[in-house]
DNA sequence: TACTGATGATCAGTATGCGCACTAAATGTC
DNA sequence: GACATTTAGTGCGCATACTGATCATCAGTA
């Protein structure tokens, strides 16, 4: 049952992330971290584009951004050229949080595949990428 | 980023499941299906054991069972020997729902990996299993 | 310019998914 | 048999996820 394995794999990945970040006193979810990263690499991005980049659901992203704004990690302001769009920028607080989180997240990722040989990790990633690429449109959720 | 791939893979798996079941007029989530299956194969199982078997969280299983009971697919009764435990049994309605769902779920699973060669599917499953086995205890959530 | 269609965001509703705390009941120990 | 510990379920709270609907705004066109 590939579906069940997919669920377990994801579940373990999240559990490791929570473990590591919590231990470090960070209050960040995997999703929030990914969003933060993407905002840093794309300053002034709007929510819809952000959602598209990481394959989020458009509705979900609202809440995620809400919480990041509440924590003072990013800023959300209405675009001058398109008054529908909300543009996101990383704040200093977000920058420093990312600096702390980066090595922790890297360690969590390493722990996830620590049962595999490096060559196997390579293989696994390649195969998962292939699946995601071939079926990615099913869940792109452009809506 | 293995974590991100894990998330995408799981997301796509769920999306395919929803697509297929919805098309067939079924109102079942992947979780509900897994629970139903496990109850069929283990009549009279209690919720905690069920949760352990499929690596659910103890809290989550309550809601899942609630909805399955509401739909008339399974029955929940208090155990005679242990008045804390709630024993679960598949009802006729659940049996017939599973009969309809089984081929649909199989198709969804096949679609998920349709971009891979059979040998690659084998590889992918083996590697994911290895990861889950080596790290499974992190999220067993015995709590 | 008035109209149509597309787009960004939000809201309501449903379902996971998990931590924490609590009750009730069972079990182990003295 | 009294008591501490463990265990099964549940309640509460928070954070994804996604569908469907709605609102405001923007862009293209007649």
mmCIF file of C-alpha atoms (C1' of nucleotides) in Angstrom:
data_model
loop_
_atom_site.group_PDB
_atom_site.id
_atom_site.type_symbol
_atom_site.label_atom_id
_atom_site.label_comp_id
_atom_site.label_asym_id
_atom_site.label_seq_id
_atom_site.Cartn_x
_atom_site.Cartn_y
_atom_site.Cartn_z
ATOM 1 C CA UNK A 1 0.000 0.000 0.000
ATOM 2 C CA UNK A 2 1.982 2.972 -1.316
ATOM 3 C CA UNK A 3 -0.562 5.350 0.120
ATOM 4 C CA UNK A 4 -0.068 4.107 3.634
ATOM 5 C CA UNK A 5 3.702 4.312 3.279
ATOM 6 C CA UNK A 6 3.348 7.849 1.997
ATOM 7 C CA UNK A 7 1.370 8.723 5.075
ATOM 8 C CA UNK A 8 3.835 7.096 7.460
ATOM 9 C CA UNK A 9 6.809 8.687 5.770
ATOM 10 C CA UNK A 10 5.275 12.113 6.002
ATOM 11 C CA UNK A 11 4.197 11.519 9.578
ATOM 12 C CA UNK A 12 7.711 10.533 10.642
ATOM 13 C CA UNK A 13 9.190 13.479 8.798
ATOM 14 C CA UNK A 14 6.925 15.857 10.700
ATOM 15 C CA UNK A 15 7.566 14.153 14.017
ATOM 16 C CA UNK A 16 11.317 14.550 13.587
ATOM 17 C CA UNK A 17 10.931 18.176 12.641
ATOM 18 C CA UNK A 18 8.813 18.853 15.712
ATOM 19 C CA UNK A 19 11.228 16.979 17.948
ATOM 20 C CA UNK A 20 14.273 18.910 16.810
ATOM 21 C CA UNK A 21 12.722 22.359 16.685
ATOM 22 C CA UNK A 22 11.030 21.920 20.025
ATOM 23 C CA UNK A 23 14.240 20.786 21.618
ATOM 24 C CA UNK A 24 15.810 23.991 20.326
ATOM 25 C CA UNK A 25 13.006 26.052 21.800
ATOM 26 C CA UNK A 26 11.697 27.014 18.388
ATOM 27 C CA UNK A 27 7.989 27.292 17.764
ATOM 28 C CA UNK A 28 7.881 26.573 14.041
ATOM 29 C CA UNK A 29 5.940 23.997 12.054
ATOM 30 C CA UNK A 30 7.368 22.432 8.866
ATOM 31 C CA UNK A 31 4.888 24.434 6.843
ATOM 32 C CA UNK A 32 5.744 27.694 8.527
ATOM 33 C CA UNK A 33 9.416 27.027 7.940
ATOM 34 C CA UNK A 34 8.881 26.340 4.248
ATOM 35 C CA UNK A 35 6.790 29.481 3.876
ATOM 36 C CA UNK A 36 9.402 31.548 5.681
ATOM 37 C CA UNK A 37 12.147 30.195 3.427
ATOM 38 C CA UNK A 38 10.169 30.983 0.315
ATOM 39 C CA UNK A 39 9.383 34.512 1.441
ATOM 40 C CA UNK A 40 13.064 35.102 2.126
ATOM 41 C CA UNK A 41 14.005 33.920 -1.347
ATOM 42 C CA UNK A 42 11.174 35.881 -2.958
ATOM 43 C CA UNK A 43 10.763 39.195 -1.170
ATOM 44 C CA UNK A 44 7.478 40.903 -1.904
ATOM 45 C CA UNK A 45 5.799 37.702 -3.092
ATOM 46 C CA UNK A 46 2.008 37.547 -2.925
ATOM 47 C CA UNK A 47 0.128 34.755 -1.162
ATOM 48 C CA UNK A 48 -1.143 33.054 -4.297
ATOM 49 C CA UNK A 49 2.325 32.806 -5.813
ATOM 50 C CA UNK A 50 3.720 31.572 -2.527
ATOM 51 C CA UNK A 51 1.054 28.878 -2.406
ATOM 52 C CA UNK A 52 1.861 27.853 -5.966
ATOM 53 C CA UNK A 53 5.587 27.622 -5.297
ATOM 54 C CA UNK A 54 5.258 25.133 -2.461
ATOM 55 C CA UNK A 55 2.054 23.467 -3.575
ATOM 56 C CA UNK A 56 -0.009 24.786 -0.720
ATOM 57 C CA UNK A 57 -3.690 25.188 -0.771
ATOM 58 C CA UNK A 58 -4.686 28.807 -1.283
ATOM 59 C CA UNK A 59 -7.047 28.720 1.671
ATOM 60 C CA UNK A 60 -4.527 27.171 4.037
ATOM 61 C CA UNK A 61 -1.832 29.713 3.294
ATOM 62 C CA UNK A 62 -3.937 32.471 4.805
ATOM 63 C CA UNK A 63 -3.800 30.948 8.269
ATOM 64 C CA UNK A 64 -0.112 30.115 7.985
ATOM 65 C CA UNK A 65 0.706 33.694 7.041
ATOM 66 C CA UNK A 66 -1.544 34.947 9.839
ATOM 67 C CA UNK A 67 0.520 33.070 12.395
ATOM 68 C CA UNK A 68 3.841 34.158 10.920
ATOM 69 C CA UNK A 69 2.681 37.769 11.025
ATOM 70 C CA UNK A 70 1.479 37.352 14.599
ATOM 71 C CA UNK A 71 4.895 36.045 15.597
ATOM 72 C CA UNK A 72 6.472 39.074 13.995
ATOM 73 C CA UNK A 73 8.441 37.031 11.466
ATOM 74 C CA UNK A 74 7.022 38.481 8.255
ATOM 75 C CA UNK A 75 5.102 41.576 7.178
ATOM 76 C CA UNK A 76 1.964 41.588 5.034
ATOM 77 C CA UNK A 77 0.942 44.712 3.160
ATOM 78 C CA UNK A 78 -1.443 45.453 0.346
ATOM 79 C CA UNK A 79 0.155 45.900 -3.060
ATOM 80 C CA UNK A 80 0.161 49.382 -4.570
ATOM 81 C CA UNK A 81 -0.395 48.159 -8.096
ATOM 82 C CA UNK A 82 -2.968 45.455 -7.315
ATOM 83 C CA UNK A 83 -5.107 46.199 -4.315
ATOM 84 C CA UNK A 84 -6.292 42.589 -4.144
ATOM 85 C CA UNK A 85 -2.814 41.206 -3.545
ATOM 86 C CA UNK A 86 -1.085 41.001 -0.167
ATOM 87 C CA UNK A 87 2.702 41.193 -0.479
ATOM 88 C CA UNK A 88 4.910 39.386 2.021
ATOM 89 C CA UNK A 89 8.342 40.378 3.273
ATOM 90 C CA UNK A 90 10.686 38.792 5.775
ATOM 91 C CA UNK A 91 11.333 40.853 8.918
ATOM 92 C CA UNK A 92 14.561 40.909 10.935
ATOM 93 C CA UNK A 93 12.967 38.625 13.476
ATOM 94 C CA UNK A 94 12.172 36.178 10.676
ATOM 95 C CA UNK A 95 15.713 36.396 9.377
ATOM 96 C CA UNK A 96 17.218 35.473 12.736
ATOM 97 C CA UNK A 97 14.680 32.727 13.305
ATOM 98 C CA UNK A 98 15.641 31.203 9.978
ATOM 99 C CA UNK A 99 19.306 31.428 10.898
ATOM 100 C CA UNK A 100 18.627 29.371 14.002
ATOM 101 C CA UNK A 101 16.258 26.987 12.272
ATOM 102 C CA UNK A 102 18.363 26.161 9.230
ATOM 103 C CA UNK A 103 20.911 23.838 10.859
ATOM 104 C CA UNK A 104 18.197 22.243 12.988
ATOM 105 C CA UNK A 105 16.068 21.479 9.978
ATOM 106 C CA UNK A 106 19.063 20.081 8.149
ATOM 107 C CA UNK A 107 19.715 17.745 11.049
ATOM 108 C CA UNK A 108 16.085 16.624 11.096
ATOM 109 C CA UNK A 109 16.264 15.816 7.397
ATOM 110 C CA UNK A 110 19.415 13.793 7.942
ATOM 111 C CA UNK A 111 17.859 11.891 10.805
ATOM 112 C CA UNK A 112 14.864 11.004 8.667
ATOM 113 C CA UNK A 113 16.996 8.969 6.262
ATOM 114 C CA UNK A 114 19.640 7.857 8.701
ATOM 115 C CA UNK A 115 18.634 4.243 8.187
ATOM 116 C CA UNK A 116 19.665 4.405 4.529
ATOM 117 C CA UNK A 117 23.009 4.337 2.743
ATOM 118 C CA UNK A 118 23.858 7.583 0.934
ATOM 119 C CA UNK A 119 23.262 5.877 -2.408
ATOM 120 C CA UNK A 120 19.865 4.724 -1.215
ATOM 121 C CA UNK A 121 18.949 8.216 -0.118
ATOM 122 C CA UNK A 122 19.823 9.419 -3.590
ATOM 123 C CA UNK A 123 17.644 6.704 -5.122
ATOM 124 C CA UNK A 124 14.706 7.407 -2.838
ATOM 125 C CA UNK A 125 14.760 11.117 -3.570
ATOM 126 C CA UNK A 126 14.996 10.523 -7.286
ATOM 127 C CA UNK A 127 12.041 8.156 -7.314
ATOM 128 C CA UNK A 128 9.872 10.401 -5.177
ATOM 129 C CA UNK A 129 10.711 13.347 -7.381
ATOM 130 C CA UNK A 130 9.713 11.349 -10.411
ATOM 131 C CA UNK A 131 6.341 10.522 -8.899
ATOM 132 C CA UNK A 132 5.754 14.101 -7.816
ATOM 133 C CA UNK A 133 6.668 15.397 -11.249
ATOM 134 C CA UNK A 134 4.472 12.961 -13.115
ATOM 135 C CA UNK A 135 1.446 13.358 -10.846
ATOM 136 C CA UNK A 136 2.015 16.842 -9.505
ATOM 137 C CA UNK A 137 -0.800 18.401 -11.480
ATOM 138 C CA UNK A 138 -3.388 16.404 -9.553
ATOM 139 C CA UNK A 139 -2.831 18.408 -6.435
ATOM 140 C CA UNK A 140 -1.418 21.663 -7.663
ATOM 141 C CA UNK A 141 -4.684 23.092 -6.410
ATOM 142 C CA UNK A 142 -4.753 26.132 -8.618
ATOM 143 C CA UNK A 143 -8.464 26.102 -7.928
ATOM 144 C CA UNK B 1 14.600 18.467 0.973
ATOM 145 C CA UNK B 2 13.297 15.007 1.814
ATOM 146 C CA UNK B 3 10.706 16.517 4.103
ATOM 147 C CA UNK B 4 9.142 18.563 1.366
ATOM 148 C CA UNK B 5 9.070 15.577 -0.960
ATOM 149 C CA UNK B 6 7.442 13.531 1.772
ATOM 150 C CA UNK B 7 4.754 16.150 2.090
ATOM 151 C CA UNK B 8 4.145 16.388 -1.648
ATOM 152 C CA UNK B 9 4.052 12.631 -2.079
ATOM 153 C CA UNK B 10 1.500 12.257 0.672
ATOM 154 C CA UNK B 11 -0.510 15.179 -0.651
ATOM 155 C CA UNK B 12 -0.700 13.677 -4.123
ATOM 156 C CA UNK B 13 -1.597 10.288 -2.713
ATOM 157 C CA UNK B 14 -4.529 11.797 -0.845
ATOM 158 C CA UNK B 15 -5.644 13.857 -3.806
ATOM 159 C CA UNK B 16 -5.791 10.760 -5.999
ATOM 160 C CA UNK B 17 -7.724 8.871 -3.363
ATOM 161 C CA UNK B 18 -10.258 11.675 -3.080
ATOM 162 C CA UNK B 19 -10.561 11.962 -6.839
ATOM 163 C CA UNK B 20 -11.302 8.289 -7.383
ATOM 164 C CA UNK B 21 -13.620 7.768 -4.437
ATOM 165 C CA UNK B 22 -15.556 10.915 -5.165
ATOM 166 C CA UNK B 23 -16.005 9.923 -8.766
ATOM 167 C CA UNK B 24 -17.474 6.672 -7.503
ATOM 168 C CA UNK B 25 -19.866 8.540 -5.223
ATOM 169 C CA UNK B 26 -18.109 7.262 -2.123
ATOM 170 C CA UNK B 27 -17.692 9.487 0.892
ATOM 171 C CA UNK B 28 -14.585 7.954 2.444
ATOM 172 C CA UNK B 29 -11.270 9.500 3.407
ATOM 173 C CA UNK B 30 -8.002 7.543 3.172
ATOM 174 C CA UNK B 31 -7.902 7.350 6.958
ATOM 175 C CA UNK B 32 -11.443 6.111 7.238
ATOM 176 C CA UNK B 33 -10.725 3.459 4.626
ATOM 177 C CA UNK B 34 -7.626 2.233 6.470
ATOM 178 C CA UNK B 35 -9.515 2.090 9.738
ATOM 179 C CA UNK B 36 -12.386 0.212 8.119
ATOM 180 C CA UNK B 37 -9.966 -2.311 6.611
ATOM 181 C CA UNK B 38 -8.271 -2.897 9.919
ATOM 182 C CA UNK B 39 -11.542 -3.375 11.760
ATOM 183 C CA UNK B 40 -12.617 -5.929 9.171
ATOM 184 C CA UNK B 41 -9.390 -7.868 9.591
ATOM 185 C CA UNK B 42 -9.522 -7.600 13.386
ATOM 186 C CA UNK B 43 -13.124 -7.885 14.524
ATOM 187 C CA UNK B 44 -13.685 -6.698 18.068
ATOM 188 C CA UNK B 45 -10.486 -4.662 18.132
ATOM 189 C CA UNK B 46 -10.317 -1.788 20.605
ATOM 190 C CA UNK B 47 -9.453 1.762 19.588
ATOM 191 C CA UNK B 48 -5.997 1.842 21.136
ATOM 192 C CA UNK B 49 -4.904 -1.318 19.332
ATOM 193 C CA UNK B 50 -6.398 -0.027 16.109
ATOM 194 C CA UNK B 51 -4.444 3.185 16.512
ATOM 195 C CA UNK B 52 -1.260 1.233 17.149
ATOM 196 C CA UNK B 53 -1.725 -0.971 14.110
ATOM 197 C CA UNK B 54 -1.936 1.902 11.657
ATOM 198 C CA UNK B 55 0.185 4.379 13.574
ATOM 199 C CA UNK B 56 -2.633 6.739 14.315
ATOM 200 C CA UNK B 57 -2.711 9.130 17.150
ATOM 201 C CA UNK B 58 -4.940 7.984 19.985
ATOM 202 C CA UNK B 59 -6.830 11.265 20.021
ATOM 203 C CA UNK B 60 -7.425 11.323 16.288
ATOM 204 C CA UNK B 61 -8.861 7.833 16.128
ATOM 205 C CA UNK B 62 -11.790 8.893 18.284
ATOM 206 C CA UNK B 63 -13.106 11.308 15.687
ATOM 207 C CA UNK B 64 -12.506 8.883 12.839
ATOM 208 C CA UNK B 65 -14.457 6.154 14.606
ATOM 209 C CA UNK B 66 -17.196 8.658 15.456
ATOM 210 C CA UNK B 67 -17.733 9.393 11.784
ATOM 211 C CA UNK B 68 -17.645 5.729 10.775
ATOM 212 C CA UNK B 69 -20.244 4.956 13.422
ATOM 213 C CA UNK B 70 -22.376 7.886 12.290
ATOM 214 C CA UNK B 71 -22.300 6.560 8.739
ATOM 215 C CA UNK B 72 -23.422 3.190 10.009
ATOM 216 C CA UNK B 73 -20.298 1.377 8.813
ATOM 217 C CA UNK B 74 -19.033 0.054 12.137
ATOM 218 C CA UNK B 75 -20.399 -0.556 15.638
ATOM 219 C CA UNK B 76 -18.752 0.561 18.868
ATOM 220 C CA UNK B 77 -19.606 -1.134 22.147
ATOM 221 C CA UNK B 78 -18.019 -1.242 25.570
ATOM 222 C CA UNK B 79 -15.994 -4.360 26.353
ATOM 223 C CA UNK B 80 -17.365 -6.788 28.931
ATOM 224 C CA UNK B 81 -13.971 -7.642 30.371
ATOM 225 C CA UNK B 82 -12.505 -4.128 30.338
ATOM 226 C CA UNK B 83 -15.058 -1.411 30.792
ATOM 227 C CA UNK B 84 -12.602 1.246 29.613
ATOM 228 C CA UNK B 85 -12.208 -0.284 26.174
ATOM 229 C CA UNK B 86 -14.528 0.286 23.217
ATOM 230 C CA UNK B 87 -14.655 -2.670 20.848
ATOM 231 C CA UNK B 88 -15.205 -2.115 17.130
ATOM 232 C CA UNK B 89 -16.968 -4.364 14.660
ATOM 233 C CA UNK B 90 -17.684 -4.016 10.973
ATOM 234 C CA UNK B 91 -21.384 -3.776 10.052
ATOM 235 C CA UNK B 92 -23.002 -5.056 6.845
ATOM 236 C CA UNK B 93 -23.054 -1.536 5.510
ATOM 237 C CA UNK B 94 -19.328 -1.318 6.151
ATOM 238 C CA UNK B 95 -18.731 -4.625 4.455
ATOM 239 C CA UNK B 96 -20.482 -3.540 1.283
ATOM 240 C CA UNK B 97 -18.779 -0.154 1.327
ATOM 241 C CA UNK B 98 -15.418 -1.876 1.492
ATOM 242 C CA UNK B 99 -16.389 -4.133 -1.393
ATOM 243 C CA UNK B 100 -17.054 -1.082 -3.525
ATOM 244 C CA UNK B 101 -14.029 0.816 -2.286
ATOM 245 C CA UNK B 102 -11.410 -1.902 -2.660
ATOM 246 C CA UNK B 103 -10.992 -1.826 -6.450
ATOM 247 C CA UNK B 104 -11.205 1.960 -6.460
ATOM 248 C CA UNK B 105 -8.472 2.273 -3.894
ATOM 249 C CA UNK B 106 -6.322 -0.185 -5.790
ATOM 250 C CA UNK B 107 -6.700 1.941 -8.906
ATOM 251 C CA UNK B 108 -5.759 5.076 -6.996
ATOM 252 C CA UNK B 109 -2.622 3.391 -5.710
ATOM 253 C CA UNK B 110 -1.681 2.338 -9.221
ATOM 254 C CA UNK B 111 -2.243 5.837 -10.539
ATOM 255 C CA UNK B 112 0.017 7.278 -7.885
ATOM 256 C CA UNK B 113 3.051 5.428 -9.218
ATOM 257 C CA UNK B 114 2.041 5.306 -12.850
ATOM 258 C CA UNK B 115 5.052 7.424 -13.761
ATOM 259 C CA UNK B 116 7.427 4.703 -12.589
ATOM 260 C CA UNK B 117 8.569 1.412 -14.054
ATOM 261 C CA UNK B 118 7.465 -1.647 -12.068
ATOM 262 C CA UNK B 119 11.043 -2.178 -10.891
ATOM 263 C CA UNK B 120 11.189 1.419 -9.725
ATOM 264 C CA UNK B 121 7.954 1.042 -7.797
ATOM 265 C CA UNK B 122 9.474 -1.954 -6.068
ATOM 266 C CA UNK B 123 12.573 0.062 -5.215
ATOM 267 C CA UNK B 124 10.613 3.031 -3.930
ATOM 268 C CA UNK B 125 8.458 0.898 -1.677
ATOM 269 C CA UNK B 126 11.464 -0.938 -0.315
ATOM 270 C CA UNK B 127 13.314 2.256 0.517
ATOM 271 C CA UNK B 128 10.313 3.911 2.137
ATOM 272 C CA UNK B 129 9.686 0.789 4.179
ATOM 273 C CA UNK B 130 13.272 0.849 5.339
ATOM 274 C CA UNK B 131 12.968 4.434 6.493
ATOM 275 C CA UNK B 132 9.672 3.778 8.227
ATOM 276 C CA UNK B 133 11.065 0.722 9.973
ATOM 277 C CA UNK B 134 14.192 2.461 11.166
ATOM 278 C CA UNK B 135 12.470 5.640 12.325
ATOM 279 C CA UNK B 136 8.996 4.332 13.059
ATOM 280 C CA UNK B 137 9.342 4.586 16.798
ATOM 281 C CA UNK B 138 9.555 8.381 16.600
ATOM 282 C CA UNK B 139 5.918 8.646 15.718
ATOM 283 C CA UNK B 140 4.441 5.477 17.114
ATOM 284 C CA UNK B 141 2.613 7.867 19.413
ATOM 285 C CA UNK B 142 1.947 5.413 22.174
ATOM 286 C CA UNK B 143 1.730 8.504 24.321
ATOM 287 C "C1'" DT C 1 -17.121 53.068 -21.050
ATOM 288 C "C1'" DA C 2 -20.010 49.204 -19.597
ATOM 289 C "C1'" DC C 3 -19.525 44.316 -19.401
ATOM 290 C "C1'" DT C 4 -17.400 39.837 -18.918
ATOM 291 C "C1'" DG C 5 -14.253 36.868 -17.221
ATOM 292 C "C1'" DA C 6 -10.238 35.924 -14.496
ATOM 293 C "C1'" DT C 7 -7.737 36.480 -10.201
ATOM 294 C "C1'" DG C 8 -6.280 37.370 -4.943
ATOM 295 C "C1'" DA C 9 -8.046 36.693 -0.670
ATOM 296 C "C1'" DT C 10 -11.243 35.323 2.716
ATOM 297 C "C1'" DC C 11 -15.073 32.685 5.082
ATOM 298 C "C1'" DA C 12 -17.684 28.571 6.361
ATOM 299 C "C1'" DG C 13 -17.515 23.760 6.880
ATOM 300 C "C1'" DT C 14 -15.351 19.176 7.332
ATOM 301 C "C1'" DA C 15 -11.505 16.051 8.522
ATOM 302 C "C1'" DT C 16 -6.963 14.961 9.960
ATOM 303 C "C1'" DG C 17 -3.145 15.106 13.298
ATOM 304 C "C1'" DC C 18 -0.929 15.980 17.543
ATOM 305 C "C1'" DG C 19 0.101 17.683 22.547
ATOM 306 C "C1'" DC C 20 -1.740 18.161 27.173
ATOM 307 C "C1'" DA C 21 -4.728 17.285 30.809
ATOM 308 C "C1'" DC C 22 -8.334 14.594 32.892
ATOM 309 C "C1'" DT C 23 -11.591 10.658 34.134
ATOM 310 C "C1'" DA C 24 -12.472 5.972 34.765
ATOM 311 C "C1'" DA C 25 -10.945 1.618 35.127
ATOM 312 C "C1'" DA C 26 -7.508 -2.063 35.392
ATOM 313 C "C1'" DT C 27 -3.126 -3.839 37.235
ATOM 314 C "C1'" DG C 28 0.854 -4.420 40.073
ATOM 315 C "C1'" DT C 29 2.884 -4.096 44.722
ATOM 316 C "C1'" DC C 30 3.141 -4.201 49.413
ATOM 317 C "C1'" DG D 1 -7.160 -4.927 50.746
ATOM 318 C "C1'" DA D 2 -5.080 -0.069 50.193
ATOM 319 C "C1'" DC D 3 -2.402 2.461 47.122
ATOM 320 C "C1'" DA D 4 0.540 3.857 43.291
ATOM 321 C "C1'" DT D 5 1.063 3.144 38.487
ATOM 322 C "C1'" DT D 6 -0.564 2.238 34.050
ATOM 323 C "C1'" DT D 7 -3.880 2.228 30.468
ATOM 324 C "C1'" DA D 8 -8.294 3.393 27.315
ATOM 325 C "C1'" DG D 9 -10.928 7.209 25.974
ATOM 326 C "C1'" DT D 10 -12.173 11.785 25.757
ATOM 327 C "C1'" DG D 11 -12.094 17.058 25.839
ATOM 328 C "C1'" DC D 12 -9.699 21.173 24.601
ATOM 329 C "C1'" DG D 13 -6.676 23.779 21.749
ATOM 330 C "C1'" DC D 14 -3.798 24.571 17.764
ATOM 331 C "C1'" DA D 15 -2.292 23.817 13.004
ATOM 332 C "C1'" DT D 16 -2.690 21.838 8.599
ATOM 333 C "C1'" DA D 17 -5.527 20.591 4.300
ATOM 334 C "C1'" DC D 18 -9.103 20.985 1.017
ATOM 335 C "C1'" DT D 19 -14.065 22.075 -1.110
ATOM 336 C "C1'" DG D 20 -17.296 25.470 -2.185
ATOM 337 C "C1'" DA D 21 -18.882 30.104 -2.026
ATOM 338 C "C1'" DT D 22 -18.320 35.036 -1.874
ATOM 339 C "C1'" DC D 23 -16.206 39.616 -2.366
ATOM 340 C "C1'" DA D 24 -13.220 42.976 -4.358
ATOM 341 C "C1'" DT D 25 -10.428 44.131 -7.922
ATOM 342 C "C1'" DC D 26 -8.192 43.809 -12.247
ATOM 343 C "C1'" DA D 27 -7.805 43.047 -17.309
ATOM 344 C "C1'" DG D 28 -9.623 42.421 -21.790
ATOM 345 C "C1'" DT D 29 -13.154 43.460 -24.995
ATOM 346 C "C1'" DA D 30 -17.202 45.062 -27.456
#
